[in-house]
């Protein structure tokens, strides 16, 4: 039986690009999303073989929902070889606005708890088998905080730290943990951004590089690499210089804004 990859957030953007790349490499697909009809339509439009994919309805911000989807996947298709916790949201926030605290809670529920809940149903099976790869999709935005981006930056910083902790925990088991931090990728998530996006990369190009990273078992990778260099330089800047450099930068749009 061919290898199996489980991917969340498979209804658009990075998730779909990763699904196509893994399918091209011969993997069977287990695709989890809230918008299952869109995933089904995408699979049919791309002539994905009916015997090589299944779609699972799940909301990663609802722990019971995504855990149930994972358990159903194991029962129907077996324990995956690769699990990619890709689903995420990015919404600007203003801490002085009460409703934006709910936005932050939703961002953390999706981007953080959702990652752990995605991994949970598969860990015991992977550990028992002594193999498997868990992939957390972080972001360059998790390396340094950006104005108006507090919820997203904090959530992605947490993804990076969580995956690092998990990597140490699972090291003796043979299960690998890979952290991938995208820079600016051309997806519906970034197309509404109202600021410059250096080194913007097409989703299929990102998927190719992410696939190579996962196959090689690298523990951490920024894609594209140029954004990794930028992120390291920003990390080295003294706070006063960093704050001045970002002064006046357009903020991420808040919920309902354009």
Short mmCIF file of C-alpha atoms in Angstrom, two decimals:
data_model
loop_
_atom_site.label_atom_id
_atom_site.label_comp_id
_atom_site.label_asym_id
_atom_site.label_seq_id
_atom_site.Cartn_x
_atom_site.Cartn_y
_atom_site.Cartn_z
CA UNK A 1 0.00 0.00 0.00
CA UNK A 2 1.31 3.47 -0.92
CA UNK A 3 2.28 5.97 1.73
CA UNK A 4 -0.34 8.24 3.29
CA UNK A 5 -0.28 11.95 4.12
CA UNK A 6 -2.88 13.70 6.30
CA UNK A 7 -3.20 17.46 5.64
CA UNK A 8 -5.40 20.02 7.39
CA UNK A 9 -6.51 23.24 5.74
CA UNK A 10 -6.73 21.39 2.43
CA UNK A 11 -9.46 23.54 0.87
CA UNK A 12 -7.11 26.20 -0.53
CA UNK A 13 -3.63 27.72 -0.70
CA UNK A 14 -0.68 25.90 0.83
CA UNK A 15 -2.80 22.92 1.81
CA UNK A 16 -3.92 22.21 -1.73
CA UNK A 17 -0.44 22.80 -3.13
CA UNK A 18 1.03 20.32 -0.64
CA UNK A 19 -1.69 17.81 -1.43
CA UNK A 20 -0.90 17.95 -5.14
CA UNK A 21 2.84 17.61 -4.54
CA UNK A 22 2.43 14.56 -2.30
CA UNK A 23 -0.09 13.03 -4.72
CA UNK A 24 2.41 13.48 -7.56
CA UNK A 25 4.94 11.59 -5.45
CA UNK A 26 2.59 8.63 -5.16
CA UNK A 27 1.07 9.29 -1.75
CA UNK A 28 -2.53 8.60 -0.84
CA UNK A 29 -4.26 11.68 0.51
CA UNK A 30 -6.28 12.24 3.68
CA UNK A 31 -7.55 15.80 3.41
CA UNK A 32 -9.21 17.57 6.32
CA UNK A 33 -11.09 20.83 5.97
CA UNK A 34 -14.23 22.68 6.98
CA UNK A 35 -15.15 23.27 3.33
CA UNK A 36 -15.22 19.68 2.17
CA UNK A 37 -17.18 20.46 -1.00
CA UNK A 38 -14.33 22.70 -2.19
CA UNK A 39 -11.79 19.94 -1.54
CA UNK A 40 -13.92 17.44 -3.44
CA UNK A 41 -14.31 19.84 -6.36
CA UNK A 42 -10.56 20.50 -6.41
CA UNK A 43 -9.80 16.77 -6.44
CA UNK A 44 -12.20 16.15 -9.30
CA UNK A 45 -10.90 19.14 -11.29
CA UNK A 46 -7.35 17.82 -10.95
CA UNK A 47 -8.27 14.23 -11.84
CA UNK A 48 -7.20 12.90 -8.43
CA UNK A 49 -7.87 9.16 -8.44
CA UNK A 50 -10.91 8.35 -6.30
CA UNK A 51 -9.07 5.43 -4.74
CA UNK A 52 -6.22 7.60 -3.55
CA UNK A 53 -7.93 10.28 -1.50
CA UNK A 54 -10.53 10.77 1.18
CA UNK A 55 -11.93 14.00 2.56
CA UNK A 56 -12.71 14.50 6.24
CA UNK A 57 -14.88 17.25 7.61
CA UNK A 58 -13.11 18.92 10.52
CA UNK A 59 -12.63 22.25 12.25
CA UNK A 60 -9.18 22.28 13.87
CA UNK A 61 -10.30 24.91 16.39
CA UNK A 62 -12.75 22.31 17.75
CA UNK A 63 -10.63 19.64 19.45
CA UNK A 64 -13.28 16.93 19.31
CA UNK A 65 -13.88 17.64 15.60
CA UNK A 66 -10.30 17.25 14.42
CA UNK A 67 -9.54 14.35 16.78
CA UNK A 68 -12.58 12.50 15.44
CA UNK A 69 -11.45 13.16 11.86
CA UNK A 70 -8.03 11.76 12.66
CA UNK A 71 -9.48 8.67 14.28
CA UNK A 72 -11.75 8.11 11.28
CA UNK A 73 -8.73 8.43 8.99
CA UNK A 74 -6.82 5.77 10.93
CA UNK A 75 -9.81 3.42 10.75
CA UNK A 76 -10.36 4.03 7.04
CA UNK A 77 -6.87 4.50 5.64
CA UNK A 78 -4.41 3.52 8.36
CA UNK A 79 -1.82 5.48 10.32
CA UNK A 80 -0.35 8.17 8.05
CA UNK A 81 3.34 8.38 7.22
CA UNK A 82 3.17 12.18 7.28
CA UNK A 83 0.78 14.50 9.13
CA UNK A 84 0.83 18.19 8.18
CA UNK A 85 -0.87 20.61 10.59
CA UNK A 86 -1.34 23.36 8.04
CA UNK A 87 -4.71 24.94 8.87
CA UNK A 88 -4.37 28.46 10.19
CA UNK A 89 -5.92 31.91 10.24
CA UNK A 90 -4.41 35.39 10.14
CA UNK A 91 -6.44 38.38 11.31
CA UNK A 92 -5.16 41.71 12.58
CA UNK A 93 -6.08 42.81 16.08
CA UNK A 94 -6.16 45.82 18.36
CA UNK A 95 -5.94 44.92 22.04
CA UNK A 96 -7.93 48.02 22.99
CA UNK A 97 -10.98 46.64 21.12
CA UNK A 98 -12.90 44.08 23.19
CA UNK A 99 -14.08 42.02 20.22
CA UNK A 100 -10.49 41.58 19.07
CA UNK A 101 -9.74 39.58 22.21
CA UNK A 102 -12.15 37.01 20.81
CA UNK A 103 -10.21 37.15 17.54
CA UNK A 104 -7.04 36.37 19.46
CA UNK A 105 -8.70 33.46 21.25
CA UNK A 106 -9.92 32.06 17.93
CA UNK A 107 -6.47 32.49 16.39
CA UNK A 108 -4.85 30.55 19.22
CA UNK A 109 -7.55 27.87 19.11
CA UNK A 110 -6.90 27.35 15.41
CA UNK A 111 -3.17 27.96 15.09
CA UNK A 112 -1.98 26.39 18.36
CA UNK A 113 -4.45 24.01 19.97
CA UNK A 114 -5.39 22.94 16.45
CA UNK A 115 -1.84 21.79 15.73
CA UNK A 116 -1.65 19.63 18.86
CA UNK A 117 -5.16 18.27 18.26
CA UNK A 118 -4.21 17.40 14.66
CA UNK A 119 -1.19 15.40 15.81
CA UNK A 120 -2.92 13.70 18.74
CA UNK A 121 -4.88 10.89 16.98
CA UNK A 122 -1.80 9.66 15.15
CA UNK A 123 0.94 9.80 17.75
CA UNK A 124 0.29 6.48 19.49
CA UNK A 125 0.18 4.63 16.17
CA UNK A 126 3.33 6.30 14.88
CA UNK A 127 5.23 5.61 18.10
CA UNK A 128 4.11 1.97 18.09
CA UNK A 129 5.26 1.65 14.48
CA UNK A 130 8.51 3.49 15.21
CA UNK A 131 8.19 5.87 12.27
CA UNK A 132 6.31 8.86 10.93
CA UNK A 133 6.67 12.58 10.48
CA UNK A 134 4.65 15.33 12.15
CA UNK A 135 4.88 18.68 10.36
CA UNK A 136 3.92 21.96 12.01
CA UNK A 137 3.45 24.96 9.73
CA UNK A 138 4.77 28.00 11.58
CA UNK A 139 5.64 31.33 9.97
CA UNK A 140 8.44 33.84 9.67
CA UNK A 141 5.98 36.10 11.51
CA UNK A 142 6.58 33.96 14.58
CA UNK A 143 10.21 35.06 14.79
CA UNK A 144 9.56 38.71 15.61
CA UNK A 145 6.36 40.58 16.49
CA UNK A 146 4.84 42.90 13.88
CA UNK A 147 2.51 45.83 14.66
CA UNK A 148 -1.17 44.92 14.34
CA UNK A 149 -0.19 41.29 13.94
CA UNK A 150 -0.06 40.38 17.62
CA UNK A 151 -2.40 37.39 17.57
CA UNK A 152 -0.85 35.80 14.47
CA UNK A 153 2.78 36.46 15.43
CA UNK A 154 2.28 35.16 18.95
CA UNK A 155 0.44 32.07 17.72
CA UNK A 156 3.14 31.18 15.20
CA UNK A 157 5.89 31.76 17.76
CA UNK A 158 4.03 29.25 19.91
CA UNK A 159 3.87 26.75 17.03
CA UNK A 160 7.66 26.96 16.66
CA UNK A 161 8.26 26.40 20.38
CA UNK A 162 5.65 23.65 20.63
CA UNK A 163 7.15 21.69 17.74
CA UNK A 164 10.61 22.09 19.24
CA UNK A 165 9.36 20.65 22.54
CA UNK A 166 7.58 17.81 20.77
CA UNK A 167 10.67 17.01 18.72
CA UNK A 168 12.65 16.39 21.90
CA UNK A 169 9.88 14.27 23.39
CA UNK A 170 9.57 12.02 20.33
CA UNK A 171 13.24 11.76 19.44
CA UNK A 172 13.71 8.27 21.03
CA UNK A 173 10.59 6.92 19.29
CA UNK A 174 11.69 7.27 15.68
CA UNK A 175 8.92 9.80 14.96
CA UNK A 176 10.25 13.01 13.41
CA UNK A 177 8.93 16.52 13.97
CA UNK A 178 9.50 19.08 11.22
CA UNK A 179 8.84 22.80 11.60
CA UNK A 180 8.36 24.77 8.38
CA UNK A 181 8.11 28.56 8.51
CA UNK A 182 6.75 30.06 5.30
CA UNK A 183 7.55 33.61 4.35
CA UNK A 184 5.08 35.36 2.07
CA UNK A 185 3.28 32.76 -0.04
CA UNK A 186 0.77 33.79 -2.70
CA UNK A 187 -2.47 32.38 -1.24
CA UNK A 188 -5.92 33.72 -0.31
CA UNK A 189 -4.49 34.35 3.18
CA UNK A 190 -1.95 36.89 1.89
CA UNK A 191 -3.77 38.40 -1.08
CA UNK A 192 -5.59 40.89 1.12
CA UNK A 193 -2.42 42.16 2.81
CA UNK A 194 -1.97 45.91 2.39
CA UNK A 195 1.78 46.07 2.74
CA UNK A 196 4.83 44.99 0.75
CA UNK A 197 5.58 41.25 0.77
CA UNK A 198 9.23 40.66 -0.15
CA UNK A 199 10.23 37.39 -1.83
CA UNK A 200 6.58 36.47 -2.46
CA UNK A 201 6.50 32.84 -3.57
CA UNK A 202 3.92 30.85 -5.54
CA UNK A 203 2.20 28.12 -3.54
CA UNK A 204 3.33 25.30 -5.83
CA UNK A 205 6.96 26.42 -5.58
CA UNK A 206 6.63 26.50 -1.80
CA UNK A 207 5.11 23.01 -1.83
CA UNK A 208 8.02 21.64 -3.83
CA UNK A 209 10.54 23.00 -1.33
CA UNK A 210 8.45 21.96 1.67
CA UNK A 211 8.13 18.42 0.25
CA UNK A 212 11.92 18.17 -0.07
CA UNK A 213 12.34 19.44 3.51
CA UNK A 214 9.87 16.88 4.87
CA UNK A 215 11.38 14.01 2.90
CA UNK A 216 14.84 14.91 4.16
CA UNK A 217 13.58 15.07 7.74
CA UNK A 218 15.02 18.50 8.45
CA UNK A 219 13.93 19.70 11.87
CA UNK A 220 13.43 23.37 10.90
CA UNK A 221 13.34 25.30 7.66
CA UNK A 222 12.30 28.79 6.53
CA UNK A 223 10.91 28.93 2.97
CA UNK A 224 11.99 30.88 0.99
CA UNK A 225 15.48 30.93 2.45
CA UNK A 226 15.82 34.66 1.82
CA UNK A 227 13.13 35.32 4.40
CA UNK A 228 15.12 33.23 6.84
CA UNK A 229 18.04 35.60 6.40
CA UNK A 230 15.75 38.61 6.84
CA UNK A 231 14.23 37.08 9.97
CA UNK A 232 17.65 36.43 11.52
CA UNK A 233 18.73 39.99 10.82
CA UNK A 234 15.51 41.35 12.37
CA UNK A 235 16.10 39.18 15.42
CA UNK A 236 19.56 40.73 15.83
CA UNK A 237 18.34 44.33 15.60
CA UNK A 238 18.20 46.23 18.89
CA UNK A 239 14.60 46.93 19.90
CA UNK A 240 14.96 50.68 19.33
CA UNK A 241 16.13 50.15 15.75
CA UNK A 242 13.50 47.48 15.06
CA UNK A 243 10.68 49.64 16.43
CA UNK A 244 11.76 52.64 14.36
CA UNK A 245 12.06 50.54 11.21
CA UNK A 246 8.48 49.33 11.56
CA UNK A 247 7.05 52.68 12.60
CA UNK A 248 4.22 53.63 10.25
CA UNK A 249 4.07 50.21 8.62
CA UNK A 250 0.58 49.29 7.46
CA UNK A 251 -1.14 47.00 9.94
CA UNK A 252 -2.76 43.69 9.18
CA UNK A 253 -6.46 44.24 8.45
CA UNK A 254 -8.76 43.51 11.36
CA UNK A 255 -11.87 41.37 11.10
CA UNK A 256 -14.35 43.05 8.75
CA UNK A 257 -11.79 45.55 7.44
CA UNK A 258 -10.44 45.79 3.92
#
